[in-house]
XYZ file of C-alpha atoms in Angstrom:
537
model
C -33.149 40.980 5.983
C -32.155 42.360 2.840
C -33.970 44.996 0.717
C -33.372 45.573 -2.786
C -33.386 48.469 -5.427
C -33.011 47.956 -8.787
C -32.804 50.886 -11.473
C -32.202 50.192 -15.084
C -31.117 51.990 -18.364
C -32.262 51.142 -21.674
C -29.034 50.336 -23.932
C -30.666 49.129 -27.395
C -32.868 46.480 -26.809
C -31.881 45.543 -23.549
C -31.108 47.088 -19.740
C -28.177 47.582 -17.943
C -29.197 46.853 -14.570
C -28.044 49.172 -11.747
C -28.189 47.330 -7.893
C -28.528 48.974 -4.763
C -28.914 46.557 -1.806
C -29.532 48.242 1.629
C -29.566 45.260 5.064
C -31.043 45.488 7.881
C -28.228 44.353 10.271
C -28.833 41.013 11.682
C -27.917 37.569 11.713
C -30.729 34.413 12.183
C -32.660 37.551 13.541
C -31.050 38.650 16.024
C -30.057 42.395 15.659
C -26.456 44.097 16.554
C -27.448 46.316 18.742
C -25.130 49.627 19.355
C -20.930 48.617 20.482
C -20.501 51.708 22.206
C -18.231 50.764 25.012
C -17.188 47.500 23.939
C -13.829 48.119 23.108
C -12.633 48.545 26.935
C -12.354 44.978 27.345
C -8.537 44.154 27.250
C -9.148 41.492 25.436
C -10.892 42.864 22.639
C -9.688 44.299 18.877
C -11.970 46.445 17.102
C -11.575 45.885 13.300
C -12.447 48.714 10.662
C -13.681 47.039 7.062
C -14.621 43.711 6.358
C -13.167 43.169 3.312
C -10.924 40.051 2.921
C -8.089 41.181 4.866
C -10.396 42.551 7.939
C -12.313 39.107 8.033
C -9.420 36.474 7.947
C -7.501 38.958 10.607
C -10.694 38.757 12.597
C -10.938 34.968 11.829
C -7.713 34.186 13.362
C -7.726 36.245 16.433
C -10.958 34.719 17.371
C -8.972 30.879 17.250
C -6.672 32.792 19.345
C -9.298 33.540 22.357
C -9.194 37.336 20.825
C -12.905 39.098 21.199
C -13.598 40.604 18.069
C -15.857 43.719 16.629
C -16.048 43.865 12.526
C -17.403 47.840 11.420
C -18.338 47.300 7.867
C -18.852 50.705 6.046
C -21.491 49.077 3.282
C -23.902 46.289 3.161
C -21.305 43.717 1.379
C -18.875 42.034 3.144
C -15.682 40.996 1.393
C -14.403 44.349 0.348
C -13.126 44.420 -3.524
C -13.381 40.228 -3.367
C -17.392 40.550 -2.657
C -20.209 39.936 -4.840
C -23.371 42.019 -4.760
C -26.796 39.372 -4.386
C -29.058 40.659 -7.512
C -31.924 38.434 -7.078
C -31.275 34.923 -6.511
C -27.912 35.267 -8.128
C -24.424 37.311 -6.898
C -22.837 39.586 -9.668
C -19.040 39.039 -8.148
C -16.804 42.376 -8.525
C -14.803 40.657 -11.300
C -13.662 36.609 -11.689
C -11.160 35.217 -9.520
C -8.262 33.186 -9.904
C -6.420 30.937 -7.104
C -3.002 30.105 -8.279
C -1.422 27.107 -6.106
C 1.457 29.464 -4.658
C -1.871 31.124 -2.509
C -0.480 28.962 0.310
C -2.003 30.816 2.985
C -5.883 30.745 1.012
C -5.279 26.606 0.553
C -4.416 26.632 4.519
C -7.643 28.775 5.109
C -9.596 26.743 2.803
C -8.559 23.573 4.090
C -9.489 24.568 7.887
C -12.980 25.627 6.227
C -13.190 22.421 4.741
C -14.058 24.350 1.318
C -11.827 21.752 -1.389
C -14.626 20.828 -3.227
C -15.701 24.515 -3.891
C -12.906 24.482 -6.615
C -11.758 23.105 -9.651
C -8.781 22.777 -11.464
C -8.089 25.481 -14.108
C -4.944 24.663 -16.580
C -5.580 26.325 -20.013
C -5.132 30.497 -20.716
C -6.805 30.918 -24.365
C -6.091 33.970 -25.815
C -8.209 35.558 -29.131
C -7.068 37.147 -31.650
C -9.080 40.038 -33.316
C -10.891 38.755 -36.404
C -9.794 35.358 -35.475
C -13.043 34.167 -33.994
C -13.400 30.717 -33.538
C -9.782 30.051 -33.165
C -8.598 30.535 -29.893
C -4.734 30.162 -28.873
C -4.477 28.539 -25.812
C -1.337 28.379 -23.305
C -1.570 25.626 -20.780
C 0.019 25.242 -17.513
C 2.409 28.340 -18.752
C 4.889 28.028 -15.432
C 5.524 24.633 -16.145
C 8.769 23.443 -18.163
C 6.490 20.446 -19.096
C 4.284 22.560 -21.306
C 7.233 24.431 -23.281
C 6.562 23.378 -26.461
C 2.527 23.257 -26.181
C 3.007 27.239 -25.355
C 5.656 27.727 -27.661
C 3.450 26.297 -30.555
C 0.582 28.263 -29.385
C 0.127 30.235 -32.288
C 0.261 33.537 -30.699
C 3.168 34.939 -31.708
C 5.978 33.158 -34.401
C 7.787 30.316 -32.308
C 11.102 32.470 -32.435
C 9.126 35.153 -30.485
C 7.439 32.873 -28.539
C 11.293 31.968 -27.456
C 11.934 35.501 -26.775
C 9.016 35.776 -24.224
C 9.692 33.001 -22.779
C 13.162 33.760 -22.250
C 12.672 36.696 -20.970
C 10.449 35.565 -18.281
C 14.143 33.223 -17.352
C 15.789 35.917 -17.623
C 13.926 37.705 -15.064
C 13.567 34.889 -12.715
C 17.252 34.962 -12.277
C 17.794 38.530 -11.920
C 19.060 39.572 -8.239
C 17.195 42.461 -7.804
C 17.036 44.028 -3.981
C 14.324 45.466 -2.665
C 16.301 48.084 -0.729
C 18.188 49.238 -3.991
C 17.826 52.322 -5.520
C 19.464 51.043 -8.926
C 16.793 48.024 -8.429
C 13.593 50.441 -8.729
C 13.008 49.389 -12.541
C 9.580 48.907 -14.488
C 8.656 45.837 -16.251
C 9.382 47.439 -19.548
C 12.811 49.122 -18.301
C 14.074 45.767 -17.620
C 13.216 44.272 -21.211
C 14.429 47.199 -22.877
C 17.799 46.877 -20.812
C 17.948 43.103 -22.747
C 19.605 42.316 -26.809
C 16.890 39.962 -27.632
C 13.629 41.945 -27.148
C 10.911 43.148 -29.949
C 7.689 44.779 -29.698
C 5.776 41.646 -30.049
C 7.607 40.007 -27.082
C 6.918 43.410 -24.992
C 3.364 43.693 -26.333
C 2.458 40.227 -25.214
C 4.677 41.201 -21.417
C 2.052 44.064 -21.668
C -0.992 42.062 -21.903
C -0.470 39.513 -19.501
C 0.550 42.177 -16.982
C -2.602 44.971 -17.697
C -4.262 42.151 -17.810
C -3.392 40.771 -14.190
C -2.882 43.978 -12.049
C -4.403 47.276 -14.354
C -1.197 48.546 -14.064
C 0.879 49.037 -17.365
C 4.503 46.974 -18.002
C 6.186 50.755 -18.243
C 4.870 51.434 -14.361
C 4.717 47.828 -13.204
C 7.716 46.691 -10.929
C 10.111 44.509 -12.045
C 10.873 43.289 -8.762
C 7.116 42.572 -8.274
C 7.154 40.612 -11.683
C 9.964 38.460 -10.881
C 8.726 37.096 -7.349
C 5.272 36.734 -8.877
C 7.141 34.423 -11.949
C 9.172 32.838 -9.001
C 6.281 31.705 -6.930
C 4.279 30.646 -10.261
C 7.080 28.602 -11.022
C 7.655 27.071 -7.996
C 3.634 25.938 -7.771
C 3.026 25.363 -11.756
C 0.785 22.781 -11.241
C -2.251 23.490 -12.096
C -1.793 26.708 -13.146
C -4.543 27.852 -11.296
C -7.912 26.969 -9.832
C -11.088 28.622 -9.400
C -14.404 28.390 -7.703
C -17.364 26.502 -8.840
C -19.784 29.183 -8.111
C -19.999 32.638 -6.842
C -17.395 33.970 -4.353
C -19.885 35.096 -1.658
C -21.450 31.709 -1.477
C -18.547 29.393 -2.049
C -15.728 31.649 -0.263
C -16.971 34.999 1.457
C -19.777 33.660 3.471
C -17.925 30.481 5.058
C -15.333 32.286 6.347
C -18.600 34.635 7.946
C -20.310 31.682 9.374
C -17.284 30.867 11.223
C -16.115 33.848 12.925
C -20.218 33.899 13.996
C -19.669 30.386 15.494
C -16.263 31.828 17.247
C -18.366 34.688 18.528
C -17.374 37.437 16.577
C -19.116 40.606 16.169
C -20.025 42.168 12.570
C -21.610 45.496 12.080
C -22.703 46.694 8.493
C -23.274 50.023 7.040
C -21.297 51.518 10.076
C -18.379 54.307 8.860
C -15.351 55.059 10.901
C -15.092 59.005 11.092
C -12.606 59.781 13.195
C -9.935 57.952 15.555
C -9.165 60.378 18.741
C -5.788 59.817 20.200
C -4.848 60.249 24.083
C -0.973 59.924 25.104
C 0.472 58.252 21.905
C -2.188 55.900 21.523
C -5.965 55.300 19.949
C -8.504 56.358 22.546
C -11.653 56.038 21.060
C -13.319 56.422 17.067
C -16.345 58.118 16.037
C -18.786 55.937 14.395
C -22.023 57.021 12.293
C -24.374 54.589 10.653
C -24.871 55.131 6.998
C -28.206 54.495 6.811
C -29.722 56.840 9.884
C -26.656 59.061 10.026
C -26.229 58.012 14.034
C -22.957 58.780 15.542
C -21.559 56.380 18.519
C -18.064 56.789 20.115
C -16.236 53.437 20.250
C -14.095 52.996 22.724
C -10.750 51.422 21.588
C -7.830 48.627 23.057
C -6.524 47.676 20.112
C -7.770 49.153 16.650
C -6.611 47.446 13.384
C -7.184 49.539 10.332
C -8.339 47.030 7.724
C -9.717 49.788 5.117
C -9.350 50.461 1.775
C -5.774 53.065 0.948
C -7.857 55.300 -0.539
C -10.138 55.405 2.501
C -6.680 55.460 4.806
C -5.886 58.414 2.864
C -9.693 60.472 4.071
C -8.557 59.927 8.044
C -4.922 60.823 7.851
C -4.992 64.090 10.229
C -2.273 66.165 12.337
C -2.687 63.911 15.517
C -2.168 60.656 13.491
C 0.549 62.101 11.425
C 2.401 63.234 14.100
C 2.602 60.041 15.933
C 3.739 58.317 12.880
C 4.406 59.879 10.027
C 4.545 56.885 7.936
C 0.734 57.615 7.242
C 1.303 60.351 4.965
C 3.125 57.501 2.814
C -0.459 56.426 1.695
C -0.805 59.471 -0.476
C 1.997 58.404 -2.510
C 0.465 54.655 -3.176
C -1.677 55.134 -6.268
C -4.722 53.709 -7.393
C -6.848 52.899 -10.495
C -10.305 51.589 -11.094
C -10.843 48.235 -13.096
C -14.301 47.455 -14.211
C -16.319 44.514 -14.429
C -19.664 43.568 -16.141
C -21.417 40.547 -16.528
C -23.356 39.762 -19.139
C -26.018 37.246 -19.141
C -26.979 35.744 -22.398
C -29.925 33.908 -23.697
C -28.504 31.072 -24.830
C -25.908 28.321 -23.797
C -22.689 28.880 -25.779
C -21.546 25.598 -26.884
C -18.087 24.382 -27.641
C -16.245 27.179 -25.940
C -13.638 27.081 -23.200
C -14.181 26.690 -19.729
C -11.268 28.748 -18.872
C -10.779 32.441 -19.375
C -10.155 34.120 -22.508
C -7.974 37.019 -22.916
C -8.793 39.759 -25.797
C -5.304 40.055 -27.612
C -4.439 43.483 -28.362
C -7.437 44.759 -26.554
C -7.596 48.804 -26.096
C -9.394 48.089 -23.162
C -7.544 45.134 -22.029
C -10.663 42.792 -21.822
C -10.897 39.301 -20.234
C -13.855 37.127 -19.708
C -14.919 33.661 -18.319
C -18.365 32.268 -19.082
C -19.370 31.191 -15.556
C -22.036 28.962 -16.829
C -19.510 26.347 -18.066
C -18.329 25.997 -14.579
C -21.388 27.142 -12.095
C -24.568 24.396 -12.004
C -26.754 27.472 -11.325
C -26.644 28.503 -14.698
C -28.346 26.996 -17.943
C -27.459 30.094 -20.010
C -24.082 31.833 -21.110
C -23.067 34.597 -18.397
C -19.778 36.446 -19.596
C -18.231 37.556 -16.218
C -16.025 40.117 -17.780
C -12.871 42.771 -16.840
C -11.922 45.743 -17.987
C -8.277 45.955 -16.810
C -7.462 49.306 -18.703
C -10.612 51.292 -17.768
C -9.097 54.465 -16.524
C -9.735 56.203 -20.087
C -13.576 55.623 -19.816
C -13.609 56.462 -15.833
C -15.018 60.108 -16.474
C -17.875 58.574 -18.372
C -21.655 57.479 -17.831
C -21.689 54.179 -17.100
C -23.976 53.892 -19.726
C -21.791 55.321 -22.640
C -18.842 53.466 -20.701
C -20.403 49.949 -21.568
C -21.894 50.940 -24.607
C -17.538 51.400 -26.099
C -16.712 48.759 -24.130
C -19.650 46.136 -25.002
C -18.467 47.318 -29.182
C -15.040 46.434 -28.770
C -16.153 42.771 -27.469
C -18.052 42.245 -30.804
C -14.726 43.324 -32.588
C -13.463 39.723 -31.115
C -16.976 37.771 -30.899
C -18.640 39.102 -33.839
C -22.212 36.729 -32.740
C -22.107 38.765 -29.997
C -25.193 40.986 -30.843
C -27.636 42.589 -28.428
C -30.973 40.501 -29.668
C -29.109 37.627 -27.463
C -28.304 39.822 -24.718
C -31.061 39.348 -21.661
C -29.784 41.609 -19.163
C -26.034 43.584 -18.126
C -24.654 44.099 -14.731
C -22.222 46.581 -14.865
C -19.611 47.697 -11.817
C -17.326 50.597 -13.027
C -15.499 50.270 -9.421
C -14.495 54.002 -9.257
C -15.249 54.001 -5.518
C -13.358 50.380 -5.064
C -10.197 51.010 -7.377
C -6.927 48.396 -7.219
C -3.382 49.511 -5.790
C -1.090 49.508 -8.342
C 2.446 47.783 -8.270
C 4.201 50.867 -9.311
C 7.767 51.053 -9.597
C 9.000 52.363 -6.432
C 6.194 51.757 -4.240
C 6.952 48.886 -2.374
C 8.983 50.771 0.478
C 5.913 53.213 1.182
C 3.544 50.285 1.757
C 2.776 49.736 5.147
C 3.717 46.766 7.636
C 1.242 45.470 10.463
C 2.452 47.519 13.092
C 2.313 50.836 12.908
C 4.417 53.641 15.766
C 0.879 54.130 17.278
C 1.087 51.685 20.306
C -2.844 49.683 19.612
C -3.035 50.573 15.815
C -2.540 47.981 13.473
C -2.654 47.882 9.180
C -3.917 44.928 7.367
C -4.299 45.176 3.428
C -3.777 43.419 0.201
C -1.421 46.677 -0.122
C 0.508 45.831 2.594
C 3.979 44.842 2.651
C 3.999 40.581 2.582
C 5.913 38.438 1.097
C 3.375 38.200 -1.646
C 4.212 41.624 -3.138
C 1.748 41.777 -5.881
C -2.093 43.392 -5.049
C -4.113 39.867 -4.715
C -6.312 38.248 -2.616
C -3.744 36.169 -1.278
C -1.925 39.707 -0.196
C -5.060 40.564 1.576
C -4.973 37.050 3.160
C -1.219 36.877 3.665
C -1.951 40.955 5.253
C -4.653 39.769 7.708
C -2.936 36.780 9.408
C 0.504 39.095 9.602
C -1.273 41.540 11.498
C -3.414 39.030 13.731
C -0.125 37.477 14.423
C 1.513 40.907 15.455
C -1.750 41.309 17.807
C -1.882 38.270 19.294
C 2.049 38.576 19.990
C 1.508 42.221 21.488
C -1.302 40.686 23.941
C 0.813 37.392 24.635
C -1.972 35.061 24.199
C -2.513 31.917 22.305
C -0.108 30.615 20.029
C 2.031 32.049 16.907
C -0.167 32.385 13.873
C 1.889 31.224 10.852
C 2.011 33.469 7.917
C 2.961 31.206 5.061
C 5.335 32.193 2.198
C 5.576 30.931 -1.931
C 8.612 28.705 -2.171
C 10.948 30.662 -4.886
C 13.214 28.700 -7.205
C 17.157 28.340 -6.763
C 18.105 31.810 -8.183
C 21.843 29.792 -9.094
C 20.027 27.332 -11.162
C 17.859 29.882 -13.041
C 21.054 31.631 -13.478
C 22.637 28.458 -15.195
C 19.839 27.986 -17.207
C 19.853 31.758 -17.912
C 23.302 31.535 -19.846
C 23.230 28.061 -21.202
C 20.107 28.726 -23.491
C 21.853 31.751 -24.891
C 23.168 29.941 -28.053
C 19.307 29.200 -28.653
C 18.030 33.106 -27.367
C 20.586 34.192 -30.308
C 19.707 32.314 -32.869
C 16.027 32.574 -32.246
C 16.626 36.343 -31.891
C 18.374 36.260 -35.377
C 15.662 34.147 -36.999
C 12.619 36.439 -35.530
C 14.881 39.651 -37.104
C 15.570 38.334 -40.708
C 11.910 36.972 -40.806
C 10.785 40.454 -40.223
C 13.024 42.436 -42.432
C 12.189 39.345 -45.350
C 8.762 40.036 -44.641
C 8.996 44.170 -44.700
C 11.005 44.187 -48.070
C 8.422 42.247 -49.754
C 4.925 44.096 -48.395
């Protein structure tokens, strides 16, 4: 049974809506009573966090035979992918995209039987400051079918639009290794390293990437950038999809309902304290219940750590260090919060895009998609919206957060006043904050198995072949390290971890050097136009 508590602000004429959700922990009823012992079965895995990567990991042991226990440390399940229930209605932590190179999310969604909870999303509009109605829109931007749509976009002059383009190519076919030193080199590094760049071609490389990760082009790596373009360009079509309504209810809670049907175990509000080593390996954790502050020892067989780094980071002590040292490599991985708010309007906007909308030249780096084009459950406008660059505001009120953040939206929809405004959700995320792809970072990531014997790591941070900090990393993360469990216990068969298909690097390269007569001349053209147009202003 849930319980709610709802505490508001007044921010002009209307609220900004602060939710609290406490659960008593039970399913149809029936309450999880105390685990304390349960993890000396042999055939049991104890998994800490049930975010996304905990639950599929848990998911696909339990089609494996595997008994499984889920500690939870809040009410919500599906970590930094949940939604919080306000109501009749979930407020998700920020919208969600499902590009087709998720391969293993379209396996899991497939074997959930969860198609229709999607649709097909093909369009990227982007809005220009003062420009309101006209949007730009980019359609299907991985696919060579679309070039001259995008490249007539509007966004930027069509010799630019070249550049950027280009420049994408260029990176595609760039053999950049992993295990290189030379190779460690930031988005913006790599397009300063090229003749043909400009600041609006970098600016625009800057938006898409804040944007998609809250991590700058000057810190973002290259390396992460060009396997993200490969896979993109090896799935173009459609660009993306997403769901038809909330995550929790059309993606979260299905993949619940079946590892309840499998048998598995999932206890809320429960923290991990402590893990207590014996001879190399986990012996037992130390448990306490948020809510009553009651402390259980678990006993362990296999533990898989399925937490949050910055969580990782809070448990890291001399025993666990000096088994494997590799855990002090989590205070190196840095992280940085990315807001969301939703705002629910009090009318229907008409004639506006179903798709998302990016806020060109934002200082904040805002996106938004109205839901209510999409999701049946809504008659009204609700502006699900991210703050990618939100680390300036982070030491602020949530109130006076909003409040900058809520003016620089009217900057770009100038209707946008608060008489239409019914009620704001806002989610600053400072507790839940995003990975970043840094430069540099990928080698201190960690894999599935760690040097302690029954320990495990699961994580969208982890090291997959997906590289960049999305839910198909967390995904990817789980079923790598329910594979390496189920292998370690010889039972059941091999869980396949799926990888993007990447483009022939030789014929990006081809296509690399024979556009360069057209990269020169556009290059040209874009530099003449802009010294013609600064001798005459």
């Amino acid at each position: 049974m849930a319980y709610f508590e709802l505490s508001s602000k007044q921010f002009g004429s209307f609220k900004i809506i602060h939710l609290r959700m406490s659960i008593k922990i039970s399913y149809e009823g029936e309450q999880i009573k105390s685990a304390k012992k349960i993890g000396a079965d042999s055939n049991h895995v104890t998994i800490v966090g049930g975010g996304l990567a905990g639950l599929v990991a848990g998911l696909y042991l339990l089609r494996q035979g595997v008994q499984v226990t889920i500690y939870e440390l809040t009410e919500i399940l599906g970590g930094k992918a949940g939604a919080r229930q306000n109501g009749s209605v979930y407020d998700e932590h920020g919208y969600h995209i499902f590009p087709m190179w998720y391969r293993n999310i379209w396996e899991m969604v497939e074997m959930l039987g969860l198609e229709h909870n999607f649709r097909d999303s093909t369009n990227f509009f982007q809005l220009k400051k003062g420009e309101y109605p006209k949007l730009h829109r980019l359609t299907n931007l991985a696919s060579p079918a679309y070039i001259l749509d995008n490249l007539t976009s509007g966004i930027l002059p069509i010799d630019d639009m070249i550049l950027f383009f280009y420049a994408g190519l260029d990176l595609l076919s760039e053999p950049l290794d992993r295990k290189a030193f030379l190779d460690q080199l930031s988005v913006n590094g790599f397009l300063k390293s090229r003749f043909y760049t400009n600041e609006q071609v970098a600016r625009l490389f800057e938006s898409s990437i804040l944007g998609g990760s809250s991590a700058p082009s000057y810190q973002s790596s290259a390396m992460t950038y060009k396997n993200v373009l490969s896979y993109w360009f090896s799935h173009p079509l459609p660009m993306n999809k997403i769901l038809k309504g909330d995550l929790n209810t059309f993606f979260i809670q299905p993949i619940v309902d079946r590892i309840k049907d499998l048998g598995g175990q999932i206890i809320l509000q429960s923290e991990m304290i402590k893990i207590n080593m014996a001879d190399g390996k986990v012996r037992d954790i130390n448990v306490r219940k948020t809510v009553t502050g009651e402390e259980s020892t678990i006993d362990i067989d296999r533990l898989l750590l399925a937490m949050p780094v910055e969580r990782i980071q809070d448990i890291v002590d001399d025993n666990l260090f000096a088994v494997d040292e590799k855990f002090g490599n989590y205070h190196i991985l840095r992280t940085k919060p990315m807001a969301a708010f939703n705002v629910y309007l009090n009318f229907k906007m008409t004639d506006f895009p179903e798709d998302h909308v990016n806020l060109l030249g934002s200082k904040y780096s805002l996106s938004f998609i109205d839901v209510a084009q999409s999701w049946a459950s809504y008659d009204k406008s609700v502006l699900n919206v991210i703050a990618a660059n939100y680390l300036p505001l982070s030491s602020l009120s949530d109130e006076k957060a909003f409040e900058l953040l809520f003016a620089e939206m009217k900057e770009f929809l100038p209707f946008l006043n608060k008489e239409q405004v019914e009620k704001v959700v806002f989610m600053s995320h400072k507790k839940e904050p995003l990975v970043l792809n840094d430069v540099g970072s990928w080698k201190f990531r960690p894999q599935a198995r760690s040097k302690i014997k029954n320990l495990y790591i699961a994580g969208d941070y982890g090291r997959t072949a997906v590289d960049l900090i999305t839910m198909e990393g967390a995904v990817s993360s789980g079923k790598e390290a329910a594979e390496t469990i189920r292998s370690d216990m010889h039972v059941g068969n091999r869980i396949e971890v799926l990888s993007p298909d990447k483009p022939w690097s030789v014929l990006m390269r081809l296509a690399k050097y024979g556009l360069l007569p057209v990269i020169t001349f556009a290059y040209i053209s874009s530099r003449v136009r802009k010294e013609f147009k600064a001798a005459y202003v």
